mmCIF file of C-alpha atoms in Angstrom:
data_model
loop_
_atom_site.group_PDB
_atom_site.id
_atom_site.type_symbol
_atom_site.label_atom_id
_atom_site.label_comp_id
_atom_site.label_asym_id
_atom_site.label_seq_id
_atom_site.Cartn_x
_atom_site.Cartn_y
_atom_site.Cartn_z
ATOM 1 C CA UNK A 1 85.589 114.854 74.317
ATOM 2 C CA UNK A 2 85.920 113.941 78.196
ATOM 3 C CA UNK A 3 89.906 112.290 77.064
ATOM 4 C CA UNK A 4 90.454 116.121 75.787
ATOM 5 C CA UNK A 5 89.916 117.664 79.210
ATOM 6 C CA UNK A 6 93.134 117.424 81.431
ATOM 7 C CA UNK A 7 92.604 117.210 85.598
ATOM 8 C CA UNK A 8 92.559 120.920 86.669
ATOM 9 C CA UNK A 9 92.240 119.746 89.911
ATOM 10 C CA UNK A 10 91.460 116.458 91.165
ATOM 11 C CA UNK A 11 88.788 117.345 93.236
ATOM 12 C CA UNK A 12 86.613 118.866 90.588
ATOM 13 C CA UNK A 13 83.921 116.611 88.626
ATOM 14 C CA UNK A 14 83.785 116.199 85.525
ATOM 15 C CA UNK A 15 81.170 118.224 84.681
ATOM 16 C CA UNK A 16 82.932 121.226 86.457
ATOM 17 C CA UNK A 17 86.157 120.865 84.683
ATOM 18 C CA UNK A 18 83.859 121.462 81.164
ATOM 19 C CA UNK A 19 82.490 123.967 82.813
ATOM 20 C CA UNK A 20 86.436 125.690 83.424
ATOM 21 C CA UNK A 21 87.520 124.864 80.371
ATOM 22 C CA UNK A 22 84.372 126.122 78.229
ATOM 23 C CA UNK A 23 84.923 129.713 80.276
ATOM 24 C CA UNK A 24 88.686 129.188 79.456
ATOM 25 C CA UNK A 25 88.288 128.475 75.883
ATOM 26 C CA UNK A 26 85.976 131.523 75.796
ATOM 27 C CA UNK A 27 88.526 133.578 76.992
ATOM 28 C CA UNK A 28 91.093 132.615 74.548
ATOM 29 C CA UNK A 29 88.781 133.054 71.860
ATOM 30 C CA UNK A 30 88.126 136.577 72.409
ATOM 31 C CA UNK A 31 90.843 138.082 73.534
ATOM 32 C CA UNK A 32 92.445 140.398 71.406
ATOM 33 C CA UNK A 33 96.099 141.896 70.918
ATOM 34 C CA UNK A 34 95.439 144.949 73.101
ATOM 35 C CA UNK A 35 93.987 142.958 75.919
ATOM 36 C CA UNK A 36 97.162 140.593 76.416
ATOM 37 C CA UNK A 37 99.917 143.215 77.068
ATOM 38 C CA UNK A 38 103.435 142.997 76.787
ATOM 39 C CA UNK A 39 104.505 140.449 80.027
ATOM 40 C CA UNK A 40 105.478 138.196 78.000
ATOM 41 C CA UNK A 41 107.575 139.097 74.375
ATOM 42 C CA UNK A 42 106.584 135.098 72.779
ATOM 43 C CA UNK A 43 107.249 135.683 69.124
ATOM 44 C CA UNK A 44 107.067 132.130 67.323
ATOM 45 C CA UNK A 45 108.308 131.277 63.747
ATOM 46 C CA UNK A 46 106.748 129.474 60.993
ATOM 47 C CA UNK A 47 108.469 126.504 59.129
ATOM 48 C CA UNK A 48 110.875 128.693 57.629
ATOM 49 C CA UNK A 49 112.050 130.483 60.954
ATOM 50 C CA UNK A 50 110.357 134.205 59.770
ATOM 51 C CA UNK A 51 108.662 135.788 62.677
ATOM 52 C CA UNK A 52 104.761 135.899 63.089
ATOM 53 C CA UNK A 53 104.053 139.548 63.776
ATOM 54 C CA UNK A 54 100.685 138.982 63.969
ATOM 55 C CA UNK A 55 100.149 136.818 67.069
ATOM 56 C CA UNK A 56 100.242 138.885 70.248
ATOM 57 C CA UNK A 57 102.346 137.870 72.957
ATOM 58 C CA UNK A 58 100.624 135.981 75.626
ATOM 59 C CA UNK A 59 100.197 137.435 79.471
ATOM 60 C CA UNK A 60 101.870 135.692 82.205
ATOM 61 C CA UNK A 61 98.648 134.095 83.685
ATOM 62 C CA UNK A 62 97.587 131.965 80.108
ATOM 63 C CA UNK A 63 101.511 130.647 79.610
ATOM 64 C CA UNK A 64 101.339 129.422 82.754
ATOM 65 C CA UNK A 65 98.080 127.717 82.338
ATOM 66 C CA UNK A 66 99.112 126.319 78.979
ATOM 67 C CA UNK A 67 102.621 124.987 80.255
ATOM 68 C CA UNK A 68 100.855 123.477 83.163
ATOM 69 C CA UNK A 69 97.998 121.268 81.549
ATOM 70 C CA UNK A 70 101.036 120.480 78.769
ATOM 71 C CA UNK A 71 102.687 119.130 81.530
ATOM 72 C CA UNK A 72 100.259 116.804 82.681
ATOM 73 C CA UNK A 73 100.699 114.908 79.143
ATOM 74 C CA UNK A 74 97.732 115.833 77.237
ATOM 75 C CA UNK A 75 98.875 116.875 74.318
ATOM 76 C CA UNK A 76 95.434 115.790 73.009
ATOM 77 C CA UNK A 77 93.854 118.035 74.734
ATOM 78 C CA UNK A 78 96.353 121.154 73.322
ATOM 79 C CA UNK A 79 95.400 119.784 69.633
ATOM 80 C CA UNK A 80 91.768 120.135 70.570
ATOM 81 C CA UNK A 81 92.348 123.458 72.060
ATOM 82 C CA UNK A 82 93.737 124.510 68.580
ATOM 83 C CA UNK A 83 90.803 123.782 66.915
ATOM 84 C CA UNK A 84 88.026 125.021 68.896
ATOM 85 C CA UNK A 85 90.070 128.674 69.706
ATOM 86 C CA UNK A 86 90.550 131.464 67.431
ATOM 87 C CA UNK A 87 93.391 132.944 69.075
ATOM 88 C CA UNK A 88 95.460 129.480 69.805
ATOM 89 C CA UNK A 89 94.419 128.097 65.830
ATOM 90 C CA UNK A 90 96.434 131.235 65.464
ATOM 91 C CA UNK A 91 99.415 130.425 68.114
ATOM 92 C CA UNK A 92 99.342 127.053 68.651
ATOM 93 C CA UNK A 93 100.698 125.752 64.878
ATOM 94 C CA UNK A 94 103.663 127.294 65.725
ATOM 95 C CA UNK A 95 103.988 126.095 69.088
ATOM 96 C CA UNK A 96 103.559 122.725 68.922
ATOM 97 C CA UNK A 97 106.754 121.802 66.743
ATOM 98 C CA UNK A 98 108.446 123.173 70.144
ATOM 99 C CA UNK A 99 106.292 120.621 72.065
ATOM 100 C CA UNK A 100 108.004 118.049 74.246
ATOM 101 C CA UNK A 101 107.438 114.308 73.695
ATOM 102 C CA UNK A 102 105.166 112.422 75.480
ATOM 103 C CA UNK A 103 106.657 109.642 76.881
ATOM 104 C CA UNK A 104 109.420 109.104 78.087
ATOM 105 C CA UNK A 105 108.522 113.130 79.592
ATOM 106 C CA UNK A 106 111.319 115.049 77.831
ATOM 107 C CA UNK A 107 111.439 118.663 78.135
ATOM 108 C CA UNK A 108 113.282 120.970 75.560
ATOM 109 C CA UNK A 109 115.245 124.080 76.239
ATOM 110 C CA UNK A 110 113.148 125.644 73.239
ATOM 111 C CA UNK A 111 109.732 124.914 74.970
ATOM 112 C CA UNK A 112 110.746 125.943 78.302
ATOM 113 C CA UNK A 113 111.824 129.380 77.140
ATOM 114 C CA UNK A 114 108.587 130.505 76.034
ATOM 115 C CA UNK A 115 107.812 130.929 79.350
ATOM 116 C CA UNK A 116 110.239 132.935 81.575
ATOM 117 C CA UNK A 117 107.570 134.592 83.619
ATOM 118 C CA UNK A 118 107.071 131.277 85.401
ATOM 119 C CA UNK A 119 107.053 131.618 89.434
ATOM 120 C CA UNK A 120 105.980 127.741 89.804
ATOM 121 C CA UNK A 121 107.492 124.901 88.072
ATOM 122 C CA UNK A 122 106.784 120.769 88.429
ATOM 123 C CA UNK A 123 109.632 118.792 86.629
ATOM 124 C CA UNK A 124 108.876 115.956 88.288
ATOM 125 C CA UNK A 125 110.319 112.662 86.628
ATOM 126 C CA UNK A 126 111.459 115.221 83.502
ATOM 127 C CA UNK A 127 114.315 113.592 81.636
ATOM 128 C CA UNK A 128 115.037 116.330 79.316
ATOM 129 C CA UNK A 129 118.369 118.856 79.548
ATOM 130 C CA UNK A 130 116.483 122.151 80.180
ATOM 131 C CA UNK A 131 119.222 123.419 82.563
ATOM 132 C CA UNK A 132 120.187 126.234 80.229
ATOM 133 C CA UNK A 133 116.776 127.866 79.918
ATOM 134 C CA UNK A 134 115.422 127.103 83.519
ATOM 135 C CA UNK A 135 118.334 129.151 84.583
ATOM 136 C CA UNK A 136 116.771 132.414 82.926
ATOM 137 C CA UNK A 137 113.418 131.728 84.535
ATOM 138 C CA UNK A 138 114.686 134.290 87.511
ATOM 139 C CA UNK A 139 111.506 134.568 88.808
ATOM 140 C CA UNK A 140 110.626 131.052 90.228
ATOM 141 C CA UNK A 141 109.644 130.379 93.509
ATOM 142 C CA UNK A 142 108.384 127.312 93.660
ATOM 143 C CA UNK A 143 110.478 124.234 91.813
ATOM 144 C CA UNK A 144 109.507 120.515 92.351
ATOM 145 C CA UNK A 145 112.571 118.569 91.474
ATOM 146 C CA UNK A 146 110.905 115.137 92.390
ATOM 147 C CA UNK A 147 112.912 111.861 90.819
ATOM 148 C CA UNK A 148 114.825 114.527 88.455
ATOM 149 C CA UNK A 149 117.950 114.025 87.047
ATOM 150 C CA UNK A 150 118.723 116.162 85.131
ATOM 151 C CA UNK A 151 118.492 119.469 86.591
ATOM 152 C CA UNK A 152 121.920 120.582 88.543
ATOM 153 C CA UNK A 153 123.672 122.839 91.472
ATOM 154 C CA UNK A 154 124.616 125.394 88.954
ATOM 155 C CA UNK A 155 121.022 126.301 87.791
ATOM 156 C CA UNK A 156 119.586 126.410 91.021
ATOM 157 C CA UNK A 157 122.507 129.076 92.236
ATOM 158 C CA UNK A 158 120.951 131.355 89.393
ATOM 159 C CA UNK A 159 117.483 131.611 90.843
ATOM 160 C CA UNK A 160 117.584 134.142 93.185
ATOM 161 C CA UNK A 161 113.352 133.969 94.213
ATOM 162 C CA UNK A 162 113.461 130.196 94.981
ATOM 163 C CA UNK A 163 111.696 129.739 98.225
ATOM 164 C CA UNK A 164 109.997 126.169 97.716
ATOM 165 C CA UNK A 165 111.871 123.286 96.642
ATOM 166 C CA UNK A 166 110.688 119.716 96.334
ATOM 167 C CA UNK A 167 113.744 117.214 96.096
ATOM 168 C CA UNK A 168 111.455 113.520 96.364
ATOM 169 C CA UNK A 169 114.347 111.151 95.432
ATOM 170 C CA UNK A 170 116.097 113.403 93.548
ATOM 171 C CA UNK A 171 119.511 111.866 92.318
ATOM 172 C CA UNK A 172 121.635 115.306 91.182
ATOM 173 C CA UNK A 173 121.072 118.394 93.564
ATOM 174 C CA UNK A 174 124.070 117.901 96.357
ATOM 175 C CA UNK A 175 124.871 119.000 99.893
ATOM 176 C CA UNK A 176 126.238 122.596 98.118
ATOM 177 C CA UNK A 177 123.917 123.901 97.092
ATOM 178 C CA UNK A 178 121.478 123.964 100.099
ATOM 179 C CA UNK A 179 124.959 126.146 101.356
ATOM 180 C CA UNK A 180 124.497 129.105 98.696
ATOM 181 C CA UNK A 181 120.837 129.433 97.466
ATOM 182 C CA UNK A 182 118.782 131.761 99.612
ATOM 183 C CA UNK A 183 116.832 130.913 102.264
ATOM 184 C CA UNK A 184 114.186 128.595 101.697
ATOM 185 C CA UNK A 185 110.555 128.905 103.193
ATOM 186 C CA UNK A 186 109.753 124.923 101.852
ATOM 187 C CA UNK A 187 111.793 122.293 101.053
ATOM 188 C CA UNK A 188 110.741 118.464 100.523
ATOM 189 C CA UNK A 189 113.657 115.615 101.404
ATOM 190 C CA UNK A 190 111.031 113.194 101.402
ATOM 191 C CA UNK A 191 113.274 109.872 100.790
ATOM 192 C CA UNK A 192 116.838 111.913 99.384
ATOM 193 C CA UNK A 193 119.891 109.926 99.916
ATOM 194 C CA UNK A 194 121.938 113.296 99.058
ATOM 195 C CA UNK A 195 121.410 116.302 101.156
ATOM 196 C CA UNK A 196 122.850 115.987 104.471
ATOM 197 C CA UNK A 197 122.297 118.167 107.758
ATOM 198 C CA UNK A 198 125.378 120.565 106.969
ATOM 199 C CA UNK A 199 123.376 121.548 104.362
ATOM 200 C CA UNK A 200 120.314 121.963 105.942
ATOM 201 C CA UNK A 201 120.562 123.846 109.049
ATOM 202 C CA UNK A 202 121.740 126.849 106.855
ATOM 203 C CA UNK A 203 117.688 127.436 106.241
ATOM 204 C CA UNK A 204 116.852 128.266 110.100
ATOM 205 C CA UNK A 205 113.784 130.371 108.124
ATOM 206 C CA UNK A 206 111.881 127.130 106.891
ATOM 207 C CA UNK A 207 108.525 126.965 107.789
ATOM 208 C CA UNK A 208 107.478 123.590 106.191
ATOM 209 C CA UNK A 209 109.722 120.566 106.245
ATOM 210 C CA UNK A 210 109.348 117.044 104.750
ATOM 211 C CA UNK A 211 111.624 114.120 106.094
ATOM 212 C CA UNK A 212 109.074 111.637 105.156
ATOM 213 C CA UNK A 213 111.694 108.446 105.195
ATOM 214 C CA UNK A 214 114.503 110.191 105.104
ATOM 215 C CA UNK A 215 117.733 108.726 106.706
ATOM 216 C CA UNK A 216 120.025 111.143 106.230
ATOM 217 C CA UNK A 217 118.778 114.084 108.652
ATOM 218 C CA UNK A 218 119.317 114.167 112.396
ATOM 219 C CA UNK A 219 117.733 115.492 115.743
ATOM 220 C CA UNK A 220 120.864 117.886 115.495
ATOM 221 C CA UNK A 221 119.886 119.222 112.027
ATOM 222 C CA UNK A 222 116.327 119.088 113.171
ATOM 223 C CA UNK A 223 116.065 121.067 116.319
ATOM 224 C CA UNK A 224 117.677 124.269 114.909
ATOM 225 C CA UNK A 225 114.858 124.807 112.949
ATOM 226 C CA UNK A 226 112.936 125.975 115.371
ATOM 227 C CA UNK A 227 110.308 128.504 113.186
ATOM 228 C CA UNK A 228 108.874 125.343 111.269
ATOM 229 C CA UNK A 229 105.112 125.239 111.669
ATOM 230 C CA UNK A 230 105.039 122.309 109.022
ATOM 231 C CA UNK A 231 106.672 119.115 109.802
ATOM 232 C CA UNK A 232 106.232 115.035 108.566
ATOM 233 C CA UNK A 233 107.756 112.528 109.812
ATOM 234 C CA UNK A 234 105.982 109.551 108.322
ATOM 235 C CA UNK A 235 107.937 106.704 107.804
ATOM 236 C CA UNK A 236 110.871 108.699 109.813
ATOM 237 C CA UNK A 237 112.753 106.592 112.005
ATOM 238 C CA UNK A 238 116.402 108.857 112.846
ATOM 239 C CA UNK A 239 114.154 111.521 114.531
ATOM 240 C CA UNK A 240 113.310 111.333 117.917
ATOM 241 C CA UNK A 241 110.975 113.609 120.686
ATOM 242 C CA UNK A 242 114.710 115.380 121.568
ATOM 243 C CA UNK A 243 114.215 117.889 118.880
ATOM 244 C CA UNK A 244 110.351 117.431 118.173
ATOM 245 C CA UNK A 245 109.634 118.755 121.500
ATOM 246 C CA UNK A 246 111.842 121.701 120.749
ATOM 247 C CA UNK A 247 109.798 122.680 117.292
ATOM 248 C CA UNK A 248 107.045 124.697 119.909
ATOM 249 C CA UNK A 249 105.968 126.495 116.747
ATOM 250 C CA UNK A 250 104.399 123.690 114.932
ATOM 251 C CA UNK A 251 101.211 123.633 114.230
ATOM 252 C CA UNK A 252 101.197 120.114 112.022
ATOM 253 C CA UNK A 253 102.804 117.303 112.219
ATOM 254 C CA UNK A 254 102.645 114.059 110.418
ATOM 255 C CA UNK A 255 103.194 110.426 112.305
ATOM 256 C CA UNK A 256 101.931 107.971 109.426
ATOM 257 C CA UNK A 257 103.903 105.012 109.944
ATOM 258 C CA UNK A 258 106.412 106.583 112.509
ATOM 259 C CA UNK A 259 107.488 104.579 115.416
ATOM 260 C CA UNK A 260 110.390 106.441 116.987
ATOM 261 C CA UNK A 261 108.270 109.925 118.331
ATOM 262 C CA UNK A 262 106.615 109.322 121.441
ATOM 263 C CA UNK A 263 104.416 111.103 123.061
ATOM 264 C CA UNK A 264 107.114 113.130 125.042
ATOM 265 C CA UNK A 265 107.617 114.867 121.753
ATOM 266 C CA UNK A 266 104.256 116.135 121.879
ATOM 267 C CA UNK A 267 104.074 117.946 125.271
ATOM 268 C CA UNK A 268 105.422 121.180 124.431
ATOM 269 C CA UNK A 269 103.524 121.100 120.690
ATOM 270 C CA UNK A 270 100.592 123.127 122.118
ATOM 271 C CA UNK A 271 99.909 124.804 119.120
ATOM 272 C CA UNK A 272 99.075 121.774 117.028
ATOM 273 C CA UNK A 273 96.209 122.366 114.778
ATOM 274 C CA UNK A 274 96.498 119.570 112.836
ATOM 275 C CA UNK A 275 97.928 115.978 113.541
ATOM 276 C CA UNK A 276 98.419 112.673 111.174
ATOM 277 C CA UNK A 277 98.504 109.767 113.188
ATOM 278 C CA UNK A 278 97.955 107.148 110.657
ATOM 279 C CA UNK A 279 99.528 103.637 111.200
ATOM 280 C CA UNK A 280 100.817 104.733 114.673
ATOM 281 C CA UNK A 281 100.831 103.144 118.102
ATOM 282 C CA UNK A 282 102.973 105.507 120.020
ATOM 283 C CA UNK A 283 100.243 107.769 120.897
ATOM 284 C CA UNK A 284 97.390 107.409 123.322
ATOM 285 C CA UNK A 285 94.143 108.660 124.222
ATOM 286 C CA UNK A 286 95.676 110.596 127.159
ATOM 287 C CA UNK A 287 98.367 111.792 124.793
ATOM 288 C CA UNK A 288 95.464 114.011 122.847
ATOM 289 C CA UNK A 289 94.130 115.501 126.026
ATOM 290 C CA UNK A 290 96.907 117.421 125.901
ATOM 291 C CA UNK A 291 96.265 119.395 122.629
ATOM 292 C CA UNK A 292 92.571 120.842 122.719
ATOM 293 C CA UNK A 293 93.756 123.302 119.580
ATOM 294 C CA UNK A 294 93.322 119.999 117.029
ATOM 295 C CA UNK A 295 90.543 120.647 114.380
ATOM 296 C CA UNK A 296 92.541 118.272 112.053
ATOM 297 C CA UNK A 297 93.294 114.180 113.032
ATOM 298 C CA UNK A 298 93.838 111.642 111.007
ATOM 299 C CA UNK A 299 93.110 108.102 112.545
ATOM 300 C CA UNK A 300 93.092 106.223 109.464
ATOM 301 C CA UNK A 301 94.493 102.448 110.046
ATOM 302 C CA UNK A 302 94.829 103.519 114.188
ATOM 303 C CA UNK A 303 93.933 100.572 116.995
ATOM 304 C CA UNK A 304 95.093 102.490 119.536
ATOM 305 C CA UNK A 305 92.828 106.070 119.560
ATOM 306 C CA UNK A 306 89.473 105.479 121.125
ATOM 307 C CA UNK A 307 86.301 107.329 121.555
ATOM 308 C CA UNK A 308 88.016 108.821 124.558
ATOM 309 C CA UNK A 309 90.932 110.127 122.732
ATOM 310 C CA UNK A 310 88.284 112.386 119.917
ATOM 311 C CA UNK A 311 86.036 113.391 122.679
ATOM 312 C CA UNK A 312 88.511 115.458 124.549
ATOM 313 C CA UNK A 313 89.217 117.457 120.847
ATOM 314 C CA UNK A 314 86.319 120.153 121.143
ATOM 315 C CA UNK A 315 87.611 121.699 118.150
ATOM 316 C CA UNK A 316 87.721 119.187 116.074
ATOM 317 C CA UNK A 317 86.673 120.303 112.399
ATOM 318 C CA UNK A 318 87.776 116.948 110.018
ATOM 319 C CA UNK A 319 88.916 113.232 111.019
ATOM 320 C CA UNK A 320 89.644 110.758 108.714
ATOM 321 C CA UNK A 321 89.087 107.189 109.420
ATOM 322 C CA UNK A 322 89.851 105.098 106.873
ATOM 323 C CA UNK A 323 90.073 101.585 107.667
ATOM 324 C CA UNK A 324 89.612 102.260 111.642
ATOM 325 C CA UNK A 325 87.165 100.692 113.268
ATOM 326 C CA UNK A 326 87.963 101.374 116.544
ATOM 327 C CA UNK A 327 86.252 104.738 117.048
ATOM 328 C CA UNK A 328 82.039 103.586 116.929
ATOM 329 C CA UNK A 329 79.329 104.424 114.825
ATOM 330 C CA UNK A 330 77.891 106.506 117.713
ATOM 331 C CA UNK A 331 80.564 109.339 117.929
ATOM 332 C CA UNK A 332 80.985 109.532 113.985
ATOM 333 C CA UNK A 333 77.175 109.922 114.077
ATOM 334 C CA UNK A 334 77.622 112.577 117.386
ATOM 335 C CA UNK A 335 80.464 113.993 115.405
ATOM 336 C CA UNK A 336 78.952 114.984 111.993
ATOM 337 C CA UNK A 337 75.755 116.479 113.968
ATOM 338 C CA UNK A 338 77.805 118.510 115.446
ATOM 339 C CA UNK A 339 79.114 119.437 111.970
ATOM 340 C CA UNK A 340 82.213 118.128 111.894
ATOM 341 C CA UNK A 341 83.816 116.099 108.862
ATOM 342 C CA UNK A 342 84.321 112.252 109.277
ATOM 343 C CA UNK A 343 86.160 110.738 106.169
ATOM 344 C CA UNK A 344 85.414 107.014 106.088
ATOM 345 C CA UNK A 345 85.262 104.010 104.292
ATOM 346 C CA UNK A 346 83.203 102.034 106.062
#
């Protein structure tokens, strides 16, 4: 039964996840047709295309939780479903002819548009031509785009509620369209070879940005963007302290593996709350004295932090130390006494 049960969330056991499920499957089972509403108007055909009258349409809240463990490729699991639910023995016959392949992860324009109440959306890696139906889900917000190819300019131009957008090594959004969609709150360039800084400096309302090895963005594009709270720069090496230090609104920042932000960029950052310096060696002890707001640092693989450095953090809430054994057993031990978080794997 455990293969059945897809990964709500990571972080929940196994035994919790049952637990989810069992109250989800519950739920399913007796709901009835005057419970579910009309949000969404599903009406599914049998194998010869007449209309099921007799299956409700499903609320906004279940498509979305069906579409999303679908996605995670366990169809299993949605064949199991059908047989331990009332209500889905009832739907789900007639939805899974719709369903996409497993692998390679293909996506149909039929299964896609069964759920136009969407407002979040992961097409990561998705190979299938859904552009005509993701263009009538008008009330996205969040899309995730990550190593798709598939999905173009045009679509994204018709949805007017986008405010997050991952583009992870995506290969077909261009420059454009960052130019006409509406401002973004959120958007991911974490290793994209296409979207330039012309494009980018037209979203002076981000909040969150992710240049994680990106070579395409510049201090210029960067310091213009000066109501970002979120930023990483991990693996980063075309952005220097120039237009860190100007980003006085941050309140994280990522360093893992960044060797071109020195501590100069840190000065004015006196609202940092949270700081990743993984794999770096441009900041030192005396560096962190500086920013007594941290209750977030991340040490993991750092020779360079010392005792010293964590000391002077008195609100320090969680460090992570993986693979550091520079800080000593004695302040971890003073640390989580004092109730604070220490992540190891020692």
């Amino acid at each position: 039964m455990k293969k059945f049960i897809p990964k709500i969330n990571t972080l929940m056991t196994y035994k919790t996840q049952f637990i989810a499920i069992t109250i989800f499957l519950s739920f399913c089972s007796a709901v009835k047709a005057s419970d579910l509403g009309d949000d969404i108007n599903i009406k599914p055909t049998n194998c010869n295309n007449q209309q099921i009258s007799l299956i409700p349409p499903l609320p906004n809240e279940i498509s979305e939780v069906i579409f999303r463990e679908h996605m995670k490729d366990n169809a299993p699991y949605i064949h199991q479903l059908r047989t331990v639910s009332t209500y889905w023995s009832l739907y789900l016959p007639q939805f899974i002819p719709s369903l996409p392949t497993i692998r390679p992860r293909i996506l149909t324009d039929e299964f896609l548009s069964l759920f136009t109440n969407l407002t979040s959306l992961d097409l990561t890696q998705q190979k299938g031509n859904i552009n005509n139906s993701l263009s009538e889900l008008t009330k996205i917000t969040e899309l995730n785009l990550s190593l798709n190819s598939t999905v173009t300019d045009d679509v994204l131009m018709t949805l007017p509620k986008l405010s997050s957008l991952n583009l992870w090594r995506n290969s077909t959004v261009t420059n454009d369209v960052l130019t006409i969609i509406p401002k973004l709150n959120s958007l991911t360039l974490k290793e994209n070879i296409r979207i330039n800084g012309d494009g980018l400096v037209q979203h002076t309302t981000l909040t969150s940005l992710n240049l994680c090895a990106n070579k395409r963005i510049q201090n210029k594009h960067l310091e213009v963007l000066t109501d970002l709270t979120d930023l990483n720069l991990d693996e980063n090496s075309c952005i220097d302290h120039s237009s860190v230090s100007k980003l006085t609104n941050l309140t994280k920042l990522s360093l893992d593996k960044n060797s071109s932000i020195s501590w100069r960029a840190l000065i004015n950052l006196t609202k940092l709350t949270s700081l990743n310096l993984s794999q770096n060696s441009m900041i030192k002890d005396e560096h962190l004295r500086l920013h007594t707001n941290l209750t977030y640092l991340n040490l993991s693989l750092n020779c360079y932090i010392t005792d010293n450095g964590v000391r002077a953090l008195p609100r320090l809430t969680t460090l992570i130390l993986h693979w550091n054994n520079n800080i000593t057993d004695n302040l971890i031990d003073e640390l989580v006494e004092n109730g604070v978080q220490v992540r190891s794997n020692r």
